[in-house]
Every structure is written in structure tokens, then in C-alpha cells.
Short mmCIF file of C-alpha atoms in Angstrom, two decimals:
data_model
loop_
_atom_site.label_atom_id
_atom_site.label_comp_id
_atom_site.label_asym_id
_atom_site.label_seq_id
_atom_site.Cartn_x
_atom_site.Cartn_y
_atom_site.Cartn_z
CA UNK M 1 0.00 0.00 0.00
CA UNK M 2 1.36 3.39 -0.99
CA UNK M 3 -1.75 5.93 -0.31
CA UNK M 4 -3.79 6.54 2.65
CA UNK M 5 -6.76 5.50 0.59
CA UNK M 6 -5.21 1.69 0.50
CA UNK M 7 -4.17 1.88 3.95
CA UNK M 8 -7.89 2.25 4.18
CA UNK M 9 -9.07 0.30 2.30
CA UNK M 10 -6.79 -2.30 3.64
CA UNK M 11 -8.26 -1.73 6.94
CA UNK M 12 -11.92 -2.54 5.69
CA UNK M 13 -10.86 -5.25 3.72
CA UNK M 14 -9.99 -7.13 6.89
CA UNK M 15 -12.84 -10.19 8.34
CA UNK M 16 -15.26 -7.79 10.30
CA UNK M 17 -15.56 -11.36 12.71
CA UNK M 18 -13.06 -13.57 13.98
CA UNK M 19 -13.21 -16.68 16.43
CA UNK M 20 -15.06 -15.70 19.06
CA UNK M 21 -14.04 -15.19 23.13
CA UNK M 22 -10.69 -15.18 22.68
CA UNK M 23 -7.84 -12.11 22.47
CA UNK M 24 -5.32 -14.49 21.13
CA UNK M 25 -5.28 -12.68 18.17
CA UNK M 26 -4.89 -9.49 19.54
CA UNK M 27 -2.14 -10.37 21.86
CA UNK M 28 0.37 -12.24 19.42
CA UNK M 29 -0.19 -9.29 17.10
CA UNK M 30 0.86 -7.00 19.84
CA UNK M 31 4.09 -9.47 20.27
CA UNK M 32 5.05 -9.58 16.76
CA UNK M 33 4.73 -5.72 17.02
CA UNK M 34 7.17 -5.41 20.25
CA UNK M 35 4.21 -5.17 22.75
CA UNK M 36 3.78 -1.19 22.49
CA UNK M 37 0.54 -1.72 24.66
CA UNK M 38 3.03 -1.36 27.81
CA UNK M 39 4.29 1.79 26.21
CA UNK M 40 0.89 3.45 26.61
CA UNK M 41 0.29 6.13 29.79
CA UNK M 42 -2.53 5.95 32.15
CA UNK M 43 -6.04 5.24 30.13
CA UNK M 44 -9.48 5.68 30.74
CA UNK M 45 -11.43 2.91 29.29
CA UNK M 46 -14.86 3.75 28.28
CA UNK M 47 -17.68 0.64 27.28
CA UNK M 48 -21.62 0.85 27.48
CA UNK M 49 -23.93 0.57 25.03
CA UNK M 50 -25.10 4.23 24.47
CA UNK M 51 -22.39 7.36 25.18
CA UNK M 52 -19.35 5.95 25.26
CA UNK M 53 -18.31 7.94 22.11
CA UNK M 54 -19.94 11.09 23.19
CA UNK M 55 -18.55 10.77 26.77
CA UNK M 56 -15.11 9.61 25.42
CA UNK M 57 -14.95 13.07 23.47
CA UNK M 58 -15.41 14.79 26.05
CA UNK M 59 -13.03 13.86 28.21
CA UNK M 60 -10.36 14.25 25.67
CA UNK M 61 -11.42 17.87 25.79
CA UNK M 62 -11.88 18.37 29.30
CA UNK M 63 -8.22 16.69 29.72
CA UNK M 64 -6.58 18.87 26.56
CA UNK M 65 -7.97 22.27 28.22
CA UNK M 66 -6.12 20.98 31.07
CA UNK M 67 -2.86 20.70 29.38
CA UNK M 68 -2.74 17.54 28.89
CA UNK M 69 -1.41 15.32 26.21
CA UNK M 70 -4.66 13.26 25.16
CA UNK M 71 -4.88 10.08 23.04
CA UNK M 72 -8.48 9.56 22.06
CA UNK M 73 -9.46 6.55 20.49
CA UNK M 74 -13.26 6.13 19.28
CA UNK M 75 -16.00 4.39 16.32
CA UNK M 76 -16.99 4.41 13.98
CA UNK M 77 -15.80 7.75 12.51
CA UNK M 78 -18.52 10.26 10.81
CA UNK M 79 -16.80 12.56 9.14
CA UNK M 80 -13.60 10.93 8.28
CA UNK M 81 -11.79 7.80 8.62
CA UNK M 82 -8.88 9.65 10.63
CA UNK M 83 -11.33 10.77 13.37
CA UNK M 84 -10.86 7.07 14.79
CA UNK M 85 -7.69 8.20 16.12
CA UNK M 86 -6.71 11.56 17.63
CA UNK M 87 -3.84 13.49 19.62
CA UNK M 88 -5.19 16.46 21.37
CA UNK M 89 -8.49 16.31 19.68
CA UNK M 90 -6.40 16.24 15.92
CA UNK M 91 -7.15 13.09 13.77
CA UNK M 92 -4.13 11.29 12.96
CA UNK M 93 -2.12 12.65 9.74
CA UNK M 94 -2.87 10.73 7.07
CA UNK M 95 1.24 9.96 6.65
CA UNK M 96 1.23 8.83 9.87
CA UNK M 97 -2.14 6.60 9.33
CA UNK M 98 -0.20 5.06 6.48
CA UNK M 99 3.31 4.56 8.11
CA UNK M 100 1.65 3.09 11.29
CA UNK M 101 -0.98 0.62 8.71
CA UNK M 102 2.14 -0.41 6.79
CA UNK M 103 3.82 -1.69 9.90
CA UNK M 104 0.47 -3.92 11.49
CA UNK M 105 0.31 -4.98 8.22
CA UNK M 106 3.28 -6.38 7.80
CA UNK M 107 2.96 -8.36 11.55
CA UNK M 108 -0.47 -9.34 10.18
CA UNK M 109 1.12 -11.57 8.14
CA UNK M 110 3.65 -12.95 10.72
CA UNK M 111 0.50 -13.85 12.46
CA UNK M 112 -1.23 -15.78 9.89
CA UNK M 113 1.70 -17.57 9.08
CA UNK M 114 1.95 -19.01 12.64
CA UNK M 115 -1.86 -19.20 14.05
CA UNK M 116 -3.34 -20.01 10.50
CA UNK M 117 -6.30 -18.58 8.68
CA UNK M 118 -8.85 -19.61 11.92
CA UNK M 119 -6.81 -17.18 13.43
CA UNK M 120 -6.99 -13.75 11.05
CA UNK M 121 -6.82 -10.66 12.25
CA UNK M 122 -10.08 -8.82 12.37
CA UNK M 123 -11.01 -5.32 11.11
CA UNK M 124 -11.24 -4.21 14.75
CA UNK M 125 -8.12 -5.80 15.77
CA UNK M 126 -5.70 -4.54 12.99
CA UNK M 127 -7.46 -0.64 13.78
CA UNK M 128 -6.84 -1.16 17.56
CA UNK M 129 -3.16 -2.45 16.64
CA UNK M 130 -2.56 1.07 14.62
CA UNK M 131 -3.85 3.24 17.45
CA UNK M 132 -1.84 1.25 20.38
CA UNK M 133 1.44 1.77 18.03
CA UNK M 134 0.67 5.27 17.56
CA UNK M 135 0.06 6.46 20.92
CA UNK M 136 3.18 4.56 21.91
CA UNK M 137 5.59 6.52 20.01
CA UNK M 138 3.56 10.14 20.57
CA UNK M 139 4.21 11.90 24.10
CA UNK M 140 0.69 11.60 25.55
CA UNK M 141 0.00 12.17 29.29
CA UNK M 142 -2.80 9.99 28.79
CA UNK M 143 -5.09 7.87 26.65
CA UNK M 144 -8.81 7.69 26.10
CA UNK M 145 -10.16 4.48 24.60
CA UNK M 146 -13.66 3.24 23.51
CA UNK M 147 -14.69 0.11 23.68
CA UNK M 148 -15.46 -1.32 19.97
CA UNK M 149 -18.10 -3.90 20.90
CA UNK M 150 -18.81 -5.55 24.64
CA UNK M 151 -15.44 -5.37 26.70
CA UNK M 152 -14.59 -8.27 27.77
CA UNK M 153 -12.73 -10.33 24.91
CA UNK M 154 -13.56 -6.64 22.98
CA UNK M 155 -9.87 -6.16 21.30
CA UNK M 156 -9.34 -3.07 23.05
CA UNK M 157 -9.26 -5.11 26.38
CA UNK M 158 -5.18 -5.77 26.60
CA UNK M 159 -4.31 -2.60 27.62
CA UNK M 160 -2.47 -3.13 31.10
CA UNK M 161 -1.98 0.50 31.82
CA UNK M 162 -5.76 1.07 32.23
CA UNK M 163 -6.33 2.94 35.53
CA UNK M 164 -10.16 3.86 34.88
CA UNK M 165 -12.94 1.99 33.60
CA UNK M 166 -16.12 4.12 32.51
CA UNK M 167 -19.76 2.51 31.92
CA UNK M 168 -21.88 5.02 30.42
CA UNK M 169 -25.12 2.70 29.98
CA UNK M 170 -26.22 -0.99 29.62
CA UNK M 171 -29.41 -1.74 27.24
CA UNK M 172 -30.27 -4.53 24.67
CA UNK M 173 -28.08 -4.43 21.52
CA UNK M 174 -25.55 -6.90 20.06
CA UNK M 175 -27.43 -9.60 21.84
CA UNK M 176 -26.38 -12.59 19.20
CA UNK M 177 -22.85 -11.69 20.53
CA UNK M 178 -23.10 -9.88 23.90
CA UNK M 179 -26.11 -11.90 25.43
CA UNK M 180 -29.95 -12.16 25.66
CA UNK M 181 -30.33 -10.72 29.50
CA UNK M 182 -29.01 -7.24 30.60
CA UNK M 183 -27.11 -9.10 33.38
CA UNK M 184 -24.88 -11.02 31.14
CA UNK M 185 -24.58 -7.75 28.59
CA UNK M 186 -23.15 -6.48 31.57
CA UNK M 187 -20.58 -9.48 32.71
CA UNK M 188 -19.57 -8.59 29.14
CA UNK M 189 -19.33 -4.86 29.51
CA UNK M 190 -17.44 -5.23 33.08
CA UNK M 191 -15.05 -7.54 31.28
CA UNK M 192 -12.72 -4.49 30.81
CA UNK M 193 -12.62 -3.73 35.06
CA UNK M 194 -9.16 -4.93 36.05
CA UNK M 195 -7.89 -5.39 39.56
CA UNK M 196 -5.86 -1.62 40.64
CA UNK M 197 -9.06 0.15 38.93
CA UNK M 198 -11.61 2.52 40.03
CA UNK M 199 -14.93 2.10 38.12
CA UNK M 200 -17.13 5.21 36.91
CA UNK M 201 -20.87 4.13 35.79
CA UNK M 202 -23.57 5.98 35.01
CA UNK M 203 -27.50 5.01 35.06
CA UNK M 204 -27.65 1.49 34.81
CA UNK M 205 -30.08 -0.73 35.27
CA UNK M 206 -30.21 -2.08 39.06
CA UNK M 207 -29.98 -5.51 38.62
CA UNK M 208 -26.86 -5.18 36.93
CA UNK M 209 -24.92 -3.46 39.53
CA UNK M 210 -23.93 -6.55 41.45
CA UNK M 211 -22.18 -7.89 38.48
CA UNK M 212 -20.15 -4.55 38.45
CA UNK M 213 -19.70 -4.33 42.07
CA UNK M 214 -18.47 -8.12 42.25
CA UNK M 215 -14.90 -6.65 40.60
CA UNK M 216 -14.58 -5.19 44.35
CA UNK M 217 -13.25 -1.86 42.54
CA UNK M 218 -13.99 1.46 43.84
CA UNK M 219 -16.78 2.69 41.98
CA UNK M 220 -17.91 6.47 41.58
CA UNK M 221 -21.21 7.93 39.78
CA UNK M 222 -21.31 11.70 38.31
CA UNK M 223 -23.68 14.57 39.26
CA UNK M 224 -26.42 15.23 36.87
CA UNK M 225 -26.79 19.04 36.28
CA UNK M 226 -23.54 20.09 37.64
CA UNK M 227 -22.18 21.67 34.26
CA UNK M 228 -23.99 22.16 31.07
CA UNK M 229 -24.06 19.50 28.49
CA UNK M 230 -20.74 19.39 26.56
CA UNK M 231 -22.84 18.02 23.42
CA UNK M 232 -26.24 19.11 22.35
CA UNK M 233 -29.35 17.17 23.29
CA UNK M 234 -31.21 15.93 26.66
CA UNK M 235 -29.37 12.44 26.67
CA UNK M 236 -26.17 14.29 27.05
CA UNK M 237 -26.91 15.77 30.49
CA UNK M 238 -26.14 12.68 32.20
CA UNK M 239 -22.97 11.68 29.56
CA UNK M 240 -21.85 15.25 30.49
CA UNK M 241 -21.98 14.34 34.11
CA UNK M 242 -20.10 10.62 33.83
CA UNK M 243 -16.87 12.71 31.56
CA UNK M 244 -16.62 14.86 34.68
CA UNK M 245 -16.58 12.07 37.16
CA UNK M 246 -14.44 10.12 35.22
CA UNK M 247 -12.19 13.32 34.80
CA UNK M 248 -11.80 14.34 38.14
CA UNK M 249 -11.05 10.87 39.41
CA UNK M 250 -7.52 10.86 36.94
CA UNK M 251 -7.45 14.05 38.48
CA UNK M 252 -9.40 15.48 41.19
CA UNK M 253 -8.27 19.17 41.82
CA UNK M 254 -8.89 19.94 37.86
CA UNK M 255 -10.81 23.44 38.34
CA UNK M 256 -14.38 23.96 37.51
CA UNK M 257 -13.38 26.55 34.65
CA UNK M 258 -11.36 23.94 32.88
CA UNK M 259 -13.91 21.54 32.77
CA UNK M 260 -16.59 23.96 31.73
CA UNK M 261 -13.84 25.77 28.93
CA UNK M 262 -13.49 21.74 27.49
CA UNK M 263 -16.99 21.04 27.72
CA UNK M 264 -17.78 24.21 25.46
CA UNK M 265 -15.06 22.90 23.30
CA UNK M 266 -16.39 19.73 22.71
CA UNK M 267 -17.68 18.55 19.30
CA UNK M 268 -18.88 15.34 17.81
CA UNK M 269 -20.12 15.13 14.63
CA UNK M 270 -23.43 12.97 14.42
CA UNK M 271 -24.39 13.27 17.83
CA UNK M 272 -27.83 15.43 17.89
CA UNK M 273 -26.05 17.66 14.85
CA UNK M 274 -28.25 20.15 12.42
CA UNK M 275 -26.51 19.96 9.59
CA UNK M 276 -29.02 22.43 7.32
CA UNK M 277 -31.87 24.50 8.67
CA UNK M 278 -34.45 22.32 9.20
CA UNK M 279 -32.07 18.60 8.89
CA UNK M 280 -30.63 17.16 11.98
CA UNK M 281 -28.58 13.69 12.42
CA UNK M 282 -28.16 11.46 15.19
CA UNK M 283 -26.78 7.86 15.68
CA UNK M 284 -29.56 6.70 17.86
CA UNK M 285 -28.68 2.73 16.86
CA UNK M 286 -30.81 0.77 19.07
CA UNK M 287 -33.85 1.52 20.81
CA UNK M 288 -32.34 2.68 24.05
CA UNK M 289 -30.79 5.11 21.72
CA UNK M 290 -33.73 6.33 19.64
CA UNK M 291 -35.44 6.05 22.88
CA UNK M 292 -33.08 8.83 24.19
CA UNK M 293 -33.40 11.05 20.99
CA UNK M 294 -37.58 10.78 20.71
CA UNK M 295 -37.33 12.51 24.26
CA UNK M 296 -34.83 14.78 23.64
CA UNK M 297 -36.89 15.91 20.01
CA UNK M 298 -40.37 16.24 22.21
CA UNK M 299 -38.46 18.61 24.33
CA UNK M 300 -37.03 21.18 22.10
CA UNK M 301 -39.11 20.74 19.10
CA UNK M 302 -43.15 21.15 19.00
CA UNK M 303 -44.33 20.59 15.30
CA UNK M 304 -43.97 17.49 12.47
CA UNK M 305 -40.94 15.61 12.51
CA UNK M 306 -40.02 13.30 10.25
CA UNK M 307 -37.91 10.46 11.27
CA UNK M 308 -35.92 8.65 8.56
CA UNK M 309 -34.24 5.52 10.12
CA UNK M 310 -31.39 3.73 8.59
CA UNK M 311 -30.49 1.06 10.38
CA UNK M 312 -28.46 -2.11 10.08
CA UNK M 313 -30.04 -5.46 10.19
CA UNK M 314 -28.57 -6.59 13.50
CA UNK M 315 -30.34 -4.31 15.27
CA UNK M 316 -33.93 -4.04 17.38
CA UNK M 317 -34.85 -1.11 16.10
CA UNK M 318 -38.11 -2.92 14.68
CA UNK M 319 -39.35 -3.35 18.42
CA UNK M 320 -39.72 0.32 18.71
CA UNK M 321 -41.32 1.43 15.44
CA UNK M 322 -45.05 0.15 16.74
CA UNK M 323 -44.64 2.80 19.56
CA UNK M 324 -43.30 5.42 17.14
CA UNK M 325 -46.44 4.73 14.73
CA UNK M 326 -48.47 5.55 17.92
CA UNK M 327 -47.15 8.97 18.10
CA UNK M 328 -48.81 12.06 15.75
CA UNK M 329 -45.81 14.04 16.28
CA UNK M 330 -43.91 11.60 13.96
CA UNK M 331 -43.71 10.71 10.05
CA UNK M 332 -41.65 7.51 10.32
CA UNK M 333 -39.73 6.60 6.80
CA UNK M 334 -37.34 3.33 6.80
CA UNK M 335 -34.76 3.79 4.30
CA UNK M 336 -32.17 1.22 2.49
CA UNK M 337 -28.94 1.91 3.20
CA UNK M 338 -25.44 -0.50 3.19
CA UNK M 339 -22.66 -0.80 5.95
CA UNK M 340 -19.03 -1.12 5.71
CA UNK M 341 -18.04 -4.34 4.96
CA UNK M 342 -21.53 -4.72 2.45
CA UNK M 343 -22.76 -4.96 6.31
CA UNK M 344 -26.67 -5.34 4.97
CA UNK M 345 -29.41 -2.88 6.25
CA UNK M 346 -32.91 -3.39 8.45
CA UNK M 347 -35.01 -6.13 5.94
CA UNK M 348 -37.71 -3.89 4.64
CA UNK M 349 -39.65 -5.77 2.78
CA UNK M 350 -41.84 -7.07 6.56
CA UNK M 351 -42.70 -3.48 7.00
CA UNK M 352 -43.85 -2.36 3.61
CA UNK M 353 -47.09 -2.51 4.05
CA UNK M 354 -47.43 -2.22 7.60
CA UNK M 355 -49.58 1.37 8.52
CA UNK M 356 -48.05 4.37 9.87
CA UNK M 357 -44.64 3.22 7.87
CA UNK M 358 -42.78 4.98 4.57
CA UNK M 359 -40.43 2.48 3.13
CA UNK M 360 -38.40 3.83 0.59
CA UNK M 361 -35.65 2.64 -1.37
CA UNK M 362 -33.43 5.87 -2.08
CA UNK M 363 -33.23 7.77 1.00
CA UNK M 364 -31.54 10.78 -0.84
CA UNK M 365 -34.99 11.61 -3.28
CA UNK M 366 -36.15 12.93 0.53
CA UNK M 367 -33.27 15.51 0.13
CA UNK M 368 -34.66 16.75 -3.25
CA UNK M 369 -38.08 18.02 -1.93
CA UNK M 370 -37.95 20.55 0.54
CA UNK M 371 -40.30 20.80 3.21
CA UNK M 372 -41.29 22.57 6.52
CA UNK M 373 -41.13 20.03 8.79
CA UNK M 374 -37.77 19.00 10.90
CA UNK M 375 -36.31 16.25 9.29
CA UNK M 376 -33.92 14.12 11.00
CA UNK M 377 -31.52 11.46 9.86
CA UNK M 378 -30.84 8.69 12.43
CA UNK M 379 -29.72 4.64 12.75
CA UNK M 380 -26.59 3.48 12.17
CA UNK M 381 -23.73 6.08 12.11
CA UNK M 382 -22.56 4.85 9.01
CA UNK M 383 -25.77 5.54 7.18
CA UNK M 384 -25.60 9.09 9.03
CA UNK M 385 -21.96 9.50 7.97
CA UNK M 386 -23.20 9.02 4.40
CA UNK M 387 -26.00 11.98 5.33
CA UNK M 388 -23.73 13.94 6.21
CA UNK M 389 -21.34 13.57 3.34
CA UNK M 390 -24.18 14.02 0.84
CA UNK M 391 -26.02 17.44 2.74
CA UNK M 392 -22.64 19.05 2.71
CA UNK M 393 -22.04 18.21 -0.83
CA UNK M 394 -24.78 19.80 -2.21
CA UNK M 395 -24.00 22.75 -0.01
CA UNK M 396 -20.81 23.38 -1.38
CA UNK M 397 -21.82 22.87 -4.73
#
């Protein structure tokens, strides 16, 4: 590969599943790579099935306004591949993307030479691999790290110089991988709580809290309402308040202006973001999500919406749409869309006839009519990243 657009490409091209419960991948790629993992400064490890990206982000600003040298690792990216990884809230240069893909590469194929096809390295893996190299050789003070998927065997999950683990939420999603009950979502979730740890969680359901108190960790919970929401939208009052927790815990006598001055700061594309007067995205991907945004629309906006979801086949967004039909204030439209990977969308075909539904095929013909009412884009954040790319290239055209 000689362009960033292979190293890309390269990246996607990798299986997007590998052998499941096991990090033996993971860890003899770190070997063949020199184990840069235990190169890494303190990190803050952030899983949960809704706001872990949003809180993520803002703790890497809350931490830069500080001063301090801030790895922040999240997914998927919105805007641009290169979001995935960032130094002081920069995305990665796209030599460096290159130079550091060239390298896992290369001990890609060490490993397949000595564990064997049943043992590839996945998508996931080979991006995690990048990052870990990169923030080894950059002088960060510290690291911030989402989760890609669970925690627990959740390739992310062999960093040793994790000092805080964050849980922003627990609901239903993933549950062919993750599990069926919310209790073992959560064994799966808690999976990254290591012994020498202190735990920050925010809302979760109660009968999941013995699972996360069994680590015997110290574990902390944020104030609701202390600061304003670093990202727009009623959901983010309580992600606001878990970043702050999880914040002052790294560092406790951080003043109340920084924290407000990187709040301000913060920005993540996709997350409750108008994007043209009357078009707004959001990557509510499950129903605990669109849960979240419904709410957080009835608050600030009294007239139509129209709700065009996008939304990968893997998901439950189907068990909410009955309870959306229910609701005047809502046009609902189900849109085709395709993932990464030729991931396939949300079968359409069981709800074309169903009442209270839209189903349509091209998503961007609803671009080409204008109307009154708020329109906003939401499911998967790939389908929103696609949105996004489309709205702002017919504004700059």
C-alpha cells in the first residue's frame, strides 16, 4: 500500500468477525509488534452501550484544556476515517495513518503464518493495533479508549496500563454476541474492570450493579446538572456528568473553569447535529438510543418531525417502530442503506405494508423536496456518515 486510501481500504478489507471469546489474536499481534501496549500512559477505558463515544470526546477535551497530552481513540468515525484516532483532539495525519498501517500490516502476516487462517486478524483488531502503536511513540499524558463492541474479549481489552474503567449505559443491543439478558450484557461490559481500577458508571439498570460491584473496585457515579451538556441534546446531560466524574477521578483538583472551557469545546459530529436548517442527524442505533433522541426531540421541538431511520439489520430497532407509529408528532420513513463491509441494512420488505410506515428505497430523493417540517436522519452512524457527506455536498456545490 502506498496511499492513505489503500491503507484504508486495507483496513476494511480485513474479516469484520473472527473466532469468538478469545484475544489471542490481539495479543500475538501485539508481540510480533514489540508489545507497544506497555508503552501506553494511564487510560481511561470507556464501554456501554449508548455514550461511550460522546462521553469519550469529552473527556479528551476536558483533559486537553487541562494541558494535557490526550490520546483519544473512538468508532466508527462520521466525518472521516482519521477521526478514529486523535492526539489532542487532531485526527491522525494521514502519513502517519499510512506509516503506522504499513507496519500492522506487515505483523499481520507474521501472524497468519503461525496461528493459520482460523486465526486472522479482524477489522477491529488490525485498527486497535494502529492506534496502540501510535500512541506509543507520541508523548501523551494519557489515553482515552472506547470500547469497539462488549469489553470483555472486545480487542481493546489488553491494555495493562488502564487505571479507569467508565460505563456510560447498559441496554439490549448486540445480543447474538453480547447476550440475551441485561445481566450477562453487563458481565460482558465489566469484562474491561481490572484489579488496581476505580470504576465510573452511570444510570444502569439495578440488577446489573452486582455484576459490576463483584470486581470489588472502587466505583464512583457523576452529578447530573452540575455543568452544562458538553454536546447538544437531553441524553447528554447525564454523559456530560459521567466525563466529569471520570475526569476528576484521573485528576481530582482539575478546576471547575477547565472543565466547563473543554466542555464548550467539545464537538462530535453525528451526535444530535443540524446539519441544514431544518435537517438534523443522530446515531440513535438501538432503541435505548432512539429512545433517548424521541425525548430529547419532544423537548425542544413542537411541530412534524419526520424520522428517517437507517439502520443495520442486527439491530432491534423494529421493536420500537409500533410505539413510534403511535405517536402524531412523527412521520416515520425506513430507508435502504449498506454498511461497511456490504454490512446489509434493516429487511424492509416485513414493514412495507405495515400502517403508519414509509419504506423507501433511495433515501436521498427525501433531500430533493424541501419541506417545513424538521427532518432528522438517524440509525446506524454509518448511514448518518453518508447523510452527512451528501447534505454538505450539495452545499458546497
Amino acid at each position: 500500500m502506498k496511499t492513505v486510501a489503500e491503507a484504508i481500504n486495507y483496513i476494511h478489507s480485513r474479516p469484520k468477525y473472527g473466532q469468538a471469546n478469545t484475544l489471542k489474536r490481539m495479543h500475538y499481534l501485539l508481540t510480533v509488534l514489540g508489545q507497544p501496549q506497555k508503552q501506553l500512559p494511564a487510560v481511561i477505558h470507556v464501554a456501554g452501550t449508548n455514550g461511550k463515544g460522546s462521553v469519550a470526546t469529552m473527556i479528551s477535551h476536558i483533559l486537553v484544556a487541562g494541558g494535557y497530552q490526550t490520546g483519544l481513540f473512538i468508532s466508527p468515525f462520521v466525518v472521516d476515517f482519521r477521526e478514529r484516532i486523535q492526539v489532542n483532539n487532531q485526527w491522525i495525519e494521514p502519513a502517519d495513518l499510512l506509516i503506522y498501517t504499513q507496519k500492522v500490516a506487515q505483523a499481520v502476516k507474521a501472524v497468519e503464518k503461525k496461528l493459520g487462517n482460523d486465526f486472522r486478524p479482524t477489522e477491529f483488531e488490525v485498527l486497535t493495533a494502529i492506534m496502540i502503536l501510535y500512541f506509543a511513540n507520541q508523548p501523551l499524558d494519557v489515553a482515552v479508549v472506547e470500547v469497539g463492541l462488549g469489553g470483555l474479549y472486545d480487542s481493546t481489552n489488553v491494555l495493562p496500563t488502564s487505571r479507569i474503567a467508565v460505563i456510560t449505559s447498559l441496554a439490549y443491543d448486540h445480543c447474538q454476541i453480547l447476550g440475551k439478558t441485561l445481566s450477562e450484557i453487563a458481565l460482558q461490559k465489566a469484562g474491561i474492570i481490572h484489579d488496581d481500577m476505580q470504576v465510573v458508571i452511570g444510570n444502569l439498570p439495578s440488577e446489573t450493579l452486582p455484576i459490576i460491584q463483584a470486581h470489588q473496585q472502587p466505583i464512583i457515579t457523576g452529578q447530573a446538572g452540575e455543568f452544562l451538556p458538553g454536546l447538544p441534546g437531553k441524553y447528554q446531560v447525564e454523559n456530560t456528568a459521567i466525563a466529569v466524574a471520570a475526569v476528576r477521578v484521573l485528576q481530582p483538583d482539575l478546576p471547575k473553569a477547565v472543565i466547563e472551557a473543554g466542555l464548550t469545546a467539545s464537538h462530535f459530529p453525528g451526535r444530535f447535529e443540524k446539519i441544514a436548517p431544518n435537517i438534523l442527524i443522530d446515531g440513535a442505533h438501538n432503541v435505548a438510543g432512539l429512545t433517548a433522541l424521541v425525548a430529547a426531540l419532544k423537548q425542544r421541538y413542537a411541530g412534524k418531525i419526520r424520522l428517517v431511520i437507517g439502520s443495520l439489520a442486527d439491530k432491534n430497532i423494529g421493536e420500537y417502530l409500533p410505539q413510534l407509529i403511535d405517536d402524531d408528532q412523527f412521520k416515520i420513513i425506513l430507508v435502504n442503506f449498506e454498511g461497511v463491509n456490504n454490512r446489509p441494512s434493516l429487511k424492509l420488505d416485513q414493514f412495507q405494508h405495515q400502517s403508519g410506515l414509509t419504506v423507501i428505497d433511495n433515501w436521498v430523493t427525501l433531500l430533493q423536496v424541501p419541506v417545513k417540517d424538521l427532518t432528522v436522519f438517524t440509525g446506524s452512524l454509518y448511514f448518518i456518515s453518508e447523510v452527512r457527506s451528501v447534505v454538505w455536498q450539495q452545499k458546497n456545490n
